[in-house]
mmCIF file of C-alpha atoms in Angstrom:
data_model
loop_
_atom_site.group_PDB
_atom_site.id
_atom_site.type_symbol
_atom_site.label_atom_id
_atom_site.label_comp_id
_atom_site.label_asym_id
_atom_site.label_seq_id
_atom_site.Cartn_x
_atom_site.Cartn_y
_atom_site.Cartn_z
ATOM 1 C CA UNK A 962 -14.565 -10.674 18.281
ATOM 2 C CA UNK A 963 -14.785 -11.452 14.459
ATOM 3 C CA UNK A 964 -12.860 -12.990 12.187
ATOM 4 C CA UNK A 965 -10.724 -10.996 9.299
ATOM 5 C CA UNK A 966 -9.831 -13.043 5.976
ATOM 6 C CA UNK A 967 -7.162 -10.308 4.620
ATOM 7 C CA UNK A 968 -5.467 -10.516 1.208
ATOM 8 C CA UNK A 969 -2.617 -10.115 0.572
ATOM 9 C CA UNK A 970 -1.800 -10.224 3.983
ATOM 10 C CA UNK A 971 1.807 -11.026 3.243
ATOM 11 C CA UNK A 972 2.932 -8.263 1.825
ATOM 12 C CA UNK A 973 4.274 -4.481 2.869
ATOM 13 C CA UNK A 974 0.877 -2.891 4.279
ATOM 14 C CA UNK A 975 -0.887 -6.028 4.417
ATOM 15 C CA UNK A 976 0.835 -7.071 6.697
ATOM 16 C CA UNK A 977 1.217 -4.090 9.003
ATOM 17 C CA UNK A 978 -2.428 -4.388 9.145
ATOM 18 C CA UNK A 979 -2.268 -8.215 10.587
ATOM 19 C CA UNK A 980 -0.098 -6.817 12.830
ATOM 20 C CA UNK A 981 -1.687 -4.044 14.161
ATOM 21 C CA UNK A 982 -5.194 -6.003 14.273
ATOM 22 C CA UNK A 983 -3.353 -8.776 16.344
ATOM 23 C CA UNK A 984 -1.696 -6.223 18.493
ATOM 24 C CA UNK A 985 -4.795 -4.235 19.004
ATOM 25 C CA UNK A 986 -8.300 -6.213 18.790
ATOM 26 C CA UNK A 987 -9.193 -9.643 20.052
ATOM 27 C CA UNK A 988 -9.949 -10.488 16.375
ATOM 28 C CA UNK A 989 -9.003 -13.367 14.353
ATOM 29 C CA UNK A 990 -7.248 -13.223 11.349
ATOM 30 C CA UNK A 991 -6.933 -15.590 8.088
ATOM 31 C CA UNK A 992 -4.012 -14.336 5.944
ATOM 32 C CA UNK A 993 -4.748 -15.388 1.736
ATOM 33 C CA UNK A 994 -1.634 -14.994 -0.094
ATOM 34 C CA UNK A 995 -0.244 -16.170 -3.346
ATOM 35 C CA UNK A 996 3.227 -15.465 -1.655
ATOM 36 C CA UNK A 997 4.843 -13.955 -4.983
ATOM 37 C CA UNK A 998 7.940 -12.388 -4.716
ATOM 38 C CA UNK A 999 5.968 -9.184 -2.796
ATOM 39 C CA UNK A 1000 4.686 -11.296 -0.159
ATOM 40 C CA UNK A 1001 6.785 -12.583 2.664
ATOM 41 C CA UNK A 1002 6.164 -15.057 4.997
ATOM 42 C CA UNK A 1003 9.029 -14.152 7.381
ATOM 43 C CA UNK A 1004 6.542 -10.174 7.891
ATOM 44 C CA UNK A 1005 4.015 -12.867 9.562
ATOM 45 C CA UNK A 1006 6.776 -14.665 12.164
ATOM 46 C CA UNK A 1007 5.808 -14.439 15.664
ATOM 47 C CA UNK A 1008 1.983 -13.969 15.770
ATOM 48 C CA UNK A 1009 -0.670 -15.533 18.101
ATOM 49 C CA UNK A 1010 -0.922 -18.953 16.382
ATOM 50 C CA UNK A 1011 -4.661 -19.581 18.124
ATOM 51 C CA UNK A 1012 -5.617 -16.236 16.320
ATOM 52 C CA UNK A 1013 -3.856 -16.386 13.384
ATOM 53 C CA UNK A 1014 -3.502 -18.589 10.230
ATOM 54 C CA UNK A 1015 -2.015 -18.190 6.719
ATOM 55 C CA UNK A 1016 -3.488 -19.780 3.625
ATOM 56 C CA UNK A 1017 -1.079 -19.970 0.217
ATOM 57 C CA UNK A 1018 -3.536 -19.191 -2.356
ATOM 58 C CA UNK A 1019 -4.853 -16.934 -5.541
ATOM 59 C CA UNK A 1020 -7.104 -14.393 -4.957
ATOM 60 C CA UNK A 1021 -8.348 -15.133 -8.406
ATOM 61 C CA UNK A 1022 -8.987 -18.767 -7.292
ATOM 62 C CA UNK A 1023 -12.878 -18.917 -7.008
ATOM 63 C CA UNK A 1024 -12.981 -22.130 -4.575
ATOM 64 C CA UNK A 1025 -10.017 -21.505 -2.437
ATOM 65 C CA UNK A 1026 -11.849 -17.762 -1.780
ATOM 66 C CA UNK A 1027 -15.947 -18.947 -1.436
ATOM 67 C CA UNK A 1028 -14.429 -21.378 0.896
ATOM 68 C CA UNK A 1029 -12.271 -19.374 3.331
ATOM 69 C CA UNK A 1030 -15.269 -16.006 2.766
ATOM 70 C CA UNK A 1031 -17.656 -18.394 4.199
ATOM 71 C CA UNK A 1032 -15.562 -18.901 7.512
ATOM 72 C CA UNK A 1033 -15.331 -15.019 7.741
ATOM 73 C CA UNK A 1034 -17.418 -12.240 9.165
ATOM 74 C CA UNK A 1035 -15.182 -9.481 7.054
ATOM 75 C CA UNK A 1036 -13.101 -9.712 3.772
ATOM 76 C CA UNK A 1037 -10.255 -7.050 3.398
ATOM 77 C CA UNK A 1038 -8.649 -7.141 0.450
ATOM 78 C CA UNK A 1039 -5.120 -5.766 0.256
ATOM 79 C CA UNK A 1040 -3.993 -7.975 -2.308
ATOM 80 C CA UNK A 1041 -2.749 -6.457 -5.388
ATOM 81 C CA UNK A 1042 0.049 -6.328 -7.765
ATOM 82 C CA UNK A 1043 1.375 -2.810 -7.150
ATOM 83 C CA UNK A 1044 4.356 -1.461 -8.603
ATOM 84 C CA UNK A 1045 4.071 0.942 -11.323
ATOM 85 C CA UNK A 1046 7.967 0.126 -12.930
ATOM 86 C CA UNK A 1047 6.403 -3.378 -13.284
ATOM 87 C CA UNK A 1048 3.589 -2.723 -14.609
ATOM 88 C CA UNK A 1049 4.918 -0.839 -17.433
ATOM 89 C CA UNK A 1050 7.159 -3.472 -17.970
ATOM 90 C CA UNK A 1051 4.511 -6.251 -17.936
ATOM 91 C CA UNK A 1052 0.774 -5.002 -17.812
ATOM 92 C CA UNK A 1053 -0.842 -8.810 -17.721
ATOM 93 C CA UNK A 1054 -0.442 -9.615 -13.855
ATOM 94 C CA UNK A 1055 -1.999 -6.244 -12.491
ATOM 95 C CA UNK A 1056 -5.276 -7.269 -15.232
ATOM 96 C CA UNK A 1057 -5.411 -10.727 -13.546
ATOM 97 C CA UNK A 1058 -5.289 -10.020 -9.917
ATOM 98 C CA UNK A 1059 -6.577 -6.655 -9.467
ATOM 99 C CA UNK A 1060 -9.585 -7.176 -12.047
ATOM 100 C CA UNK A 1061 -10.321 -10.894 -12.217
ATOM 101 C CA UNK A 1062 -8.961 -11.525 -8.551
ATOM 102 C CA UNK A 1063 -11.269 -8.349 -7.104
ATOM 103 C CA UNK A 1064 -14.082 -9.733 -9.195
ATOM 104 C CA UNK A 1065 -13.501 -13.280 -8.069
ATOM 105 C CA UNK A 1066 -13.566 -11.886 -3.964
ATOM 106 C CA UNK A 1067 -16.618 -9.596 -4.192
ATOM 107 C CA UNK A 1068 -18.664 -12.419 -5.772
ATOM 108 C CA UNK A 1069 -17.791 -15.121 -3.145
ATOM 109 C CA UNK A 1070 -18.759 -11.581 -0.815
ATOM 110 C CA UNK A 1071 -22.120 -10.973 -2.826
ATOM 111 C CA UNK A 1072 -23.154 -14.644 -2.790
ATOM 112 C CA UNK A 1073 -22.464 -15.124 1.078
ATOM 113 C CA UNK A 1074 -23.589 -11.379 2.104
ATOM 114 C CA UNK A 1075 -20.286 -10.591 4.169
ATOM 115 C CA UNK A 1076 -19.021 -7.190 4.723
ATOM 116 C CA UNK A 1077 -15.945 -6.491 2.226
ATOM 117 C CA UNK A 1078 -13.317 -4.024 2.561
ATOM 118 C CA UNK A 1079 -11.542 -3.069 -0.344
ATOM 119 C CA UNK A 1080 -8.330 -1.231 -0.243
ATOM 120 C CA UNK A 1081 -6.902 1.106 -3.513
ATOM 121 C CA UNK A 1082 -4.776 3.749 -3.701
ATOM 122 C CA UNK A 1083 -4.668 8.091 -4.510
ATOM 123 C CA UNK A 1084 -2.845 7.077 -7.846
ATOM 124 C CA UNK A 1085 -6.588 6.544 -9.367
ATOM 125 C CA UNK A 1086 -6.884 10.457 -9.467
ATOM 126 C CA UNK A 1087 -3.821 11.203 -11.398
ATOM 127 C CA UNK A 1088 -1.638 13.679 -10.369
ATOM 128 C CA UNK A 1089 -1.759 17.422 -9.325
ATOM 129 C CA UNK A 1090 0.290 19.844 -10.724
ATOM 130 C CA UNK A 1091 3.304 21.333 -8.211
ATOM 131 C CA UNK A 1092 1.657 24.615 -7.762
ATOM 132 C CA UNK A 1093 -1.836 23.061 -7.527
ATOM 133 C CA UNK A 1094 -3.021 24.237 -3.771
ATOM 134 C CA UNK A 1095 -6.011 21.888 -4.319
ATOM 135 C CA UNK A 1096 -6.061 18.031 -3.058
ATOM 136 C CA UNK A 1097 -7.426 14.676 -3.858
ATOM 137 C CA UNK A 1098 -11.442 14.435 -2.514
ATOM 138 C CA UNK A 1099 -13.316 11.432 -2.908
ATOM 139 C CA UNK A 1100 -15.422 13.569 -5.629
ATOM 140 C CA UNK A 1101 -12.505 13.702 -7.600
ATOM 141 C CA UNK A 1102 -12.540 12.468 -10.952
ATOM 142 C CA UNK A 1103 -10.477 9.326 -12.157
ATOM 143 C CA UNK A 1104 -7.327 9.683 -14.393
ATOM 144 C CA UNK A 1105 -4.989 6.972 -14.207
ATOM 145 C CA UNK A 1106 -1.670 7.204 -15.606
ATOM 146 C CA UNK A 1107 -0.051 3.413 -15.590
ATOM 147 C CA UNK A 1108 -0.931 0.437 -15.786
ATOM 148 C CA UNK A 1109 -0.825 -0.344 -12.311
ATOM 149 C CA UNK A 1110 -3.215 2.846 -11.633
ATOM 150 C CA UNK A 1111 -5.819 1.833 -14.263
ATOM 151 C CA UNK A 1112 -6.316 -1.761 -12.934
ATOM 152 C CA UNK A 1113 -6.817 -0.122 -9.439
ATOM 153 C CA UNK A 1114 -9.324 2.287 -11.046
ATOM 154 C CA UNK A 1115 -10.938 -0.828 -13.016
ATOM 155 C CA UNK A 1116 -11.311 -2.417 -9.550
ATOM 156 C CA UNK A 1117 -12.761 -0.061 -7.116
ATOM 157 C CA UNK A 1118 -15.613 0.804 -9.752
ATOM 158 C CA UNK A 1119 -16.291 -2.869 -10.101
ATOM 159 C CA UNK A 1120 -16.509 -2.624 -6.229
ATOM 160 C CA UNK A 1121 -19.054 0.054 -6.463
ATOM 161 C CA UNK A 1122 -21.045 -1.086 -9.035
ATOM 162 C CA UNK A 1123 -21.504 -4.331 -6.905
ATOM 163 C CA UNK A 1124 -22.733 -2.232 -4.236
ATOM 164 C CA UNK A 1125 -25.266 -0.612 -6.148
ATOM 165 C CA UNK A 1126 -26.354 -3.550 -8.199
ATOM 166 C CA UNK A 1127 -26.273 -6.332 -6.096
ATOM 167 C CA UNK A 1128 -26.486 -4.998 -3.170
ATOM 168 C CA UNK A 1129 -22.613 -5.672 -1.530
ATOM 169 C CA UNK A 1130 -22.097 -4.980 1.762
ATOM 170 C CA UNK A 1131 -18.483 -3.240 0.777
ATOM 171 C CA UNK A 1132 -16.481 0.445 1.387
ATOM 172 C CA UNK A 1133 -13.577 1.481 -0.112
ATOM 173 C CA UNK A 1134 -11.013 3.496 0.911
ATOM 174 C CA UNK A 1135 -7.791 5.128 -1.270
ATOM 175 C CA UNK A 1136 -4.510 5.954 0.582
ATOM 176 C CA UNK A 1137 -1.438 7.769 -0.092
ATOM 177 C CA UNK A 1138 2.141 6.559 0.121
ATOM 178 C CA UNK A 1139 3.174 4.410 2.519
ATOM 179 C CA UNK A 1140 5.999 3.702 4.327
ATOM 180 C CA UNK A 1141 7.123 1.623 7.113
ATOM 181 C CA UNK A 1142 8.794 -2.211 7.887
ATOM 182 C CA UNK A 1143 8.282 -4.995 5.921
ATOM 183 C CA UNK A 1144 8.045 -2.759 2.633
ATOM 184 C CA UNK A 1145 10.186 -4.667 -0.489
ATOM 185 C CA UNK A 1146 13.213 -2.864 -1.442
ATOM 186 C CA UNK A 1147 12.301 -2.207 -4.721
ATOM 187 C CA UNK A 1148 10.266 0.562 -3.609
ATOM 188 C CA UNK A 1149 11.364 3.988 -3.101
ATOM 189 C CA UNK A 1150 12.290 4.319 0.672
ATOM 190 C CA UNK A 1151 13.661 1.054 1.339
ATOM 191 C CA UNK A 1152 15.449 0.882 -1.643
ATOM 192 C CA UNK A 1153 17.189 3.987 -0.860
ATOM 193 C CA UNK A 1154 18.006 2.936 3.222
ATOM 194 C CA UNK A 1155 19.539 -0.154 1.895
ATOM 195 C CA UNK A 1156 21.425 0.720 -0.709
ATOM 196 C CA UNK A 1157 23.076 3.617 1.662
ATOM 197 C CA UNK A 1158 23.294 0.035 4.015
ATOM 198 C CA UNK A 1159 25.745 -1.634 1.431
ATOM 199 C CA UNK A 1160 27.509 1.362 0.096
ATOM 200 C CA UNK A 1161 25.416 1.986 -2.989
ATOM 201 C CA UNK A 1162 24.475 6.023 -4.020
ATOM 202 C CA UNK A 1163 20.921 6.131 -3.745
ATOM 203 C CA UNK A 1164 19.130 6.845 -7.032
ATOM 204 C CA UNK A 1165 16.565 9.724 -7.743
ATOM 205 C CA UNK A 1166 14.003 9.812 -10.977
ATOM 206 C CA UNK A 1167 14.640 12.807 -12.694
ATOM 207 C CA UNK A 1168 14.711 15.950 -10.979
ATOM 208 C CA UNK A 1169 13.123 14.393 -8.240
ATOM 209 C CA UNK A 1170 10.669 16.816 -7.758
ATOM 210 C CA UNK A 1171 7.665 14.708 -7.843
ATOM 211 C CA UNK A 1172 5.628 14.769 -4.658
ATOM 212 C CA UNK A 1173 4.718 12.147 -2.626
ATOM 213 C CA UNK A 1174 1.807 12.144 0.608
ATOM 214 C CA UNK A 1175 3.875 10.067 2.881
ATOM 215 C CA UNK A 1176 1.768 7.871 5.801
ATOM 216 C CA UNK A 1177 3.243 5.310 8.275
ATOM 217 C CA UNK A 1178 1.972 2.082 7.535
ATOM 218 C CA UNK A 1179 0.555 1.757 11.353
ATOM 219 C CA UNK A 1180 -2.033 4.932 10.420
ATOM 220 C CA UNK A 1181 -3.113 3.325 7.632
ATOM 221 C CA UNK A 1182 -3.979 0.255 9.145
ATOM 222 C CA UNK A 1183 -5.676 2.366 12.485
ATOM 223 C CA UNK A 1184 -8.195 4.063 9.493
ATOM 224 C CA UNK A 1185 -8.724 0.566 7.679
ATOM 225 C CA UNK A 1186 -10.300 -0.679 11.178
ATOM 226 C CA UNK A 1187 -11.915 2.661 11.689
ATOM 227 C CA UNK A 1188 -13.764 2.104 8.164
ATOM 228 C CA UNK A 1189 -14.617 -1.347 8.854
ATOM 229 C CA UNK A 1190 -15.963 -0.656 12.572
ATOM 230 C CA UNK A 1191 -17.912 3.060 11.437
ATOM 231 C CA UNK A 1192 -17.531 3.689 7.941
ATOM 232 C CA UNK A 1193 -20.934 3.437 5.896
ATOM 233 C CA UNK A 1194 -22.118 1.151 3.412
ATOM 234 C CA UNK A 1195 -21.332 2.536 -0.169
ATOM 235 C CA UNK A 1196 -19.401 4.722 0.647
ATOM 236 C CA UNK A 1197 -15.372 5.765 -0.183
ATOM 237 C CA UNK A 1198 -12.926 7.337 2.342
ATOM 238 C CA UNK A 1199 -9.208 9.206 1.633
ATOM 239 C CA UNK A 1200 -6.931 8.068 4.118
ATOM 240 C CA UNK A 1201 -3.899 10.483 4.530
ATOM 241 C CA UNK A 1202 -1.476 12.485 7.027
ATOM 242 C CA UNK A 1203 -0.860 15.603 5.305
ATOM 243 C CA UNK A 1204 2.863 14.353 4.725
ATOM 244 C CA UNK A 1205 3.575 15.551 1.310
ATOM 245 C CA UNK A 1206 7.204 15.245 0.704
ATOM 246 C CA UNK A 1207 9.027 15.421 -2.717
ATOM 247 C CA UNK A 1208 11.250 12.887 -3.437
ATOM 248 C CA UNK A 1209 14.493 14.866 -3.430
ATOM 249 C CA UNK A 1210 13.729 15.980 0.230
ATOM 250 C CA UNK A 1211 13.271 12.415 1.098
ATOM 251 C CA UNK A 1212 16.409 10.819 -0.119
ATOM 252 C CA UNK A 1213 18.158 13.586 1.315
ATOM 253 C CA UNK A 1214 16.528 13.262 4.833
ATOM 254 C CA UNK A 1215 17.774 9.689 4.933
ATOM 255 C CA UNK A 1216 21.004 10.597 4.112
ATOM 256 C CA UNK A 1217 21.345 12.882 7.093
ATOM 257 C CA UNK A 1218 19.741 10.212 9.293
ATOM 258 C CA UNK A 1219 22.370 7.646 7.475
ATOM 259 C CA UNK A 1220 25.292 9.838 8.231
ATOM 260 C CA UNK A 1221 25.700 10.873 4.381
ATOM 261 C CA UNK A 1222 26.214 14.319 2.990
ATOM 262 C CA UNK A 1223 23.056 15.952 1.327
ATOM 263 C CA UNK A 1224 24.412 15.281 -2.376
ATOM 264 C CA UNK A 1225 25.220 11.968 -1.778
ATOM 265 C CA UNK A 1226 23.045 10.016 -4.566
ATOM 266 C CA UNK A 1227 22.618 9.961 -8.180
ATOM 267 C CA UNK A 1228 20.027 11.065 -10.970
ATOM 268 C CA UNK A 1229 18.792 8.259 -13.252
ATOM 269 C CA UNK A 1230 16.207 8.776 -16.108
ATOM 270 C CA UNK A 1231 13.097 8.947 -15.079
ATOM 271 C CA UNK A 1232 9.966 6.971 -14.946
ATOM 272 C CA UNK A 1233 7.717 7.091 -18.429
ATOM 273 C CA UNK A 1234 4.624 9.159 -17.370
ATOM 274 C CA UNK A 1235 5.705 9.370 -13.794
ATOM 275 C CA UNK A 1236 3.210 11.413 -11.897
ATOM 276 C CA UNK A 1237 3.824 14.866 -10.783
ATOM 277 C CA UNK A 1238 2.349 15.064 -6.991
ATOM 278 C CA UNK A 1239 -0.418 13.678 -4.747
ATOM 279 C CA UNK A 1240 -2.024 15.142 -2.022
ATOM 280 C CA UNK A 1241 -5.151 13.629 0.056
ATOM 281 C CA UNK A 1242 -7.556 15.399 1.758
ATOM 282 C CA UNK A 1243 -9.011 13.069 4.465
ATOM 283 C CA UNK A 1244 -11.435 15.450 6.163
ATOM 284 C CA UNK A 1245 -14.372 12.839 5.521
ATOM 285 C CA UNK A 1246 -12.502 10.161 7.613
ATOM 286 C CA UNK A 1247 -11.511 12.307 10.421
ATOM 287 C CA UNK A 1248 -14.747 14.328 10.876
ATOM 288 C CA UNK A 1249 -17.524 11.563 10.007
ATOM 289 C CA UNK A 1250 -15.766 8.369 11.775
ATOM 290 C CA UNK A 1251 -12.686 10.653 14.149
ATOM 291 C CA UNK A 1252 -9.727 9.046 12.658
ATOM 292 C CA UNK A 1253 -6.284 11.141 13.455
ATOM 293 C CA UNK A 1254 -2.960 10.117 12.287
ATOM 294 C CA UNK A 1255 -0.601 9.193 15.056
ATOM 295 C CA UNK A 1256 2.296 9.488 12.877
ATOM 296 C CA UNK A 1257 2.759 13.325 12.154
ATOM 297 C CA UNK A 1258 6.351 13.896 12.246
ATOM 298 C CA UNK A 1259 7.776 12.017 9.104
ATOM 299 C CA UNK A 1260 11.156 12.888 10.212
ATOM 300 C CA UNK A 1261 11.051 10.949 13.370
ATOM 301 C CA UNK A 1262 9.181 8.097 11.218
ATOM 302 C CA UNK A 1263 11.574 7.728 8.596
ATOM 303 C CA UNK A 1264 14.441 7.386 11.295
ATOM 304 C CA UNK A 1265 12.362 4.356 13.083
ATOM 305 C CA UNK A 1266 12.299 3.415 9.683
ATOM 306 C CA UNK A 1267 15.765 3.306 9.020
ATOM 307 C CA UNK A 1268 16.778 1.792 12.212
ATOM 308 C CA UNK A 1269 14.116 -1.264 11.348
ATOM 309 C CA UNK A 1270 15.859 -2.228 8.361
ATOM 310 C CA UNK A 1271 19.417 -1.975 9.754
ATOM 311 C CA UNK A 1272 18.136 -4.420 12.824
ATOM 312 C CA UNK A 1273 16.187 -6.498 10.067
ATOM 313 C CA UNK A 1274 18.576 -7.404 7.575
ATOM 314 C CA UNK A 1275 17.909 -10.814 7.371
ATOM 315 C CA UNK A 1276 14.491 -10.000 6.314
ATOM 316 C CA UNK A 1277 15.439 -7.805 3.325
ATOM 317 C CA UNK A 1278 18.708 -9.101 2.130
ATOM 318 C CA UNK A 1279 17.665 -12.157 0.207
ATOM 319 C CA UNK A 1280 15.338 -9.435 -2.432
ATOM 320 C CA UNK A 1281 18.114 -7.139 -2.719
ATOM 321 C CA UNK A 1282 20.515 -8.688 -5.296
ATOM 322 C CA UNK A 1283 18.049 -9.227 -7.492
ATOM 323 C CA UNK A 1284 16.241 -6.156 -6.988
ATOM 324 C CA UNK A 1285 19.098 -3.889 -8.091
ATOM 325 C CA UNK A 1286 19.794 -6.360 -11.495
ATOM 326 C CA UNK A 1287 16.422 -5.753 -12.702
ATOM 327 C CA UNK A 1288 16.764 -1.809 -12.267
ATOM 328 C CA UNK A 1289 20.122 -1.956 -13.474
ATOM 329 C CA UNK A 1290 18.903 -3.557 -16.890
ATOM 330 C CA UNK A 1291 16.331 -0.299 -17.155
ATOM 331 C CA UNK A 1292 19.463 2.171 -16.176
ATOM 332 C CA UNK A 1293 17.748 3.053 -13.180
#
């Protein structure tokens, strides 16, 4: 048994992950959270209150974090500010808690010598073109394209550079897309399945043609354990299902599972610099540590996804209102 701190535990994958460790190892778990408007306590009702406990705090707090890293055996770090329409709208909070609040977490790691886990996504690579048959590696270069993305970048290389200078006991790994309960409906799938739920059009960027690598939050969390139980020191793995989906398809597959004809939604103007398509090869992961999705029909996960937030309403509806006024001010 060992005991997890997790940040950002609170929020959309965090979350799944407390979950699924809960559900799945004897492990303890420690949730930090600064409970913005991303994190929910409601996604962390019903747990195992003798192996559980949530803390309301900032990542980029230096003695709320040495003091809860020295009760823990691992650190995994989820927390993040992480949505690229609000980062382009405000830059400053993705500089404070993915740079300063990573920075803050793998110091209190360094100085105690605890394993540390730190979690970023495929948007630090850019984007592939459409017709592009290659996919992300972890030998691909970095090219972030938002501010969100460049803050990520920023703090997976200070990750690595504590590794090699200090000596941190830390891996990384960088997933695609995902989807799955407890995500806030300001991003792309549950927005859509609840505005179909109150009798809104979806909306699409664009053309909707860029491409997404979709993964069920549940397979995500199943690799994050793998990593922490196998993966090696130093080292970086691509978590992904081989679910790449453009956007278009996806609205329209939740309209059929909704009941809606195919057309059904509306085009708004796209994102600025809104990347083109990702795509994650994750042949390190499954060959070196044997990590398999268990998700692989996206289909059948976006219906379980749909029928979670029509049984879950409660959970979402309070975020929704507002939600839809902010996007309404940027005519999307």
């Amino acid at each position: 048994m060992q005991k997890l701190l997790v940040t950002g535990g609170a929020g959309f994958i965090g979350s799944n992950f407390v979950h699924y460790v809960l559900e799945n190892t004897d492990h303890q778990v420690i949730v930090l959270d600064k409970l913005t408007y991303a994190g929910n306590v409601e996604s962390l009702t019903g747990l195992p209150g003798d192996r559980f406990r949530l803390v309301e705090g900032d990542i980029c707090d230096a003695g709320v974090v040495d003091r809860l890293v020295a009760e823990a055996d691992v650190v995994v770090h989820y927390a993040a500010e992480s949505h690229n329409d609000n980062s382009l709208h405000d830059p400053r909070p993705f500089l404070d808690t993915n740079i300063i609040g990573t920075y803050t977490l793998i110091e209190a790691a360094r100085k105690q010598n605890k394993r540390f886990h730190h979690i970023s996504t495929d948007e630090v690579y850019g984007d592939l073109e459409l017709d592009d048959p290659e996919r992300f590696t972890e030998e691909t270069p970095y090219n972030p394209s938002s501010p969100y993305s460049s803050t990520k970048a920023g703090s997976d290389l200070l990750v690595r550079a504590w590794v090699r200078s200090f000596g941190l006991q830390a891996t990384i790994s960088n997933c695609s897309n995902n989807y799955g309960p407890y995500q806030h409906v300001e991003k792309f799938i549950p927005r859509q399945i609840t505005n179909v739920i109150d009798g809104i059009r979806p909306k699409l960027y664009g053309k909707g043609e860029n491409v997404r690598d979709w993964i069920h939050a549940n397979d995500h969390s199943s690799a994050v354990l793998a990593i922490i139980d196998k993966g090696r020191i130093g080292e970086t793995y691509l978590i992904g299902a081989d679910g790449e989906k453009n956007n278009k398809d996806v609205v329209e597959l939740i309209l059929k599972h909704m009941g809606q004809g195919p057309d059904a939604y509306d085009h708004v103007v796209d994102r600025p610099g809104h990347d083109m398509r990702y795509a994650i090869d994750s042949t390190k992961l499954r060959e070196e540590l044997g990590w398999e999705p268990r998700f692989h029909n996206f289909d059948a996960g976006i219906e379980d996804t749909i029928a979670w937030y029509r049984n879950n309403e409660d959970w979402w509806r309070p975020q929704k209102a507002a939600t839809e006024a902010k996007y309404k001010e940027q005519g999307q």
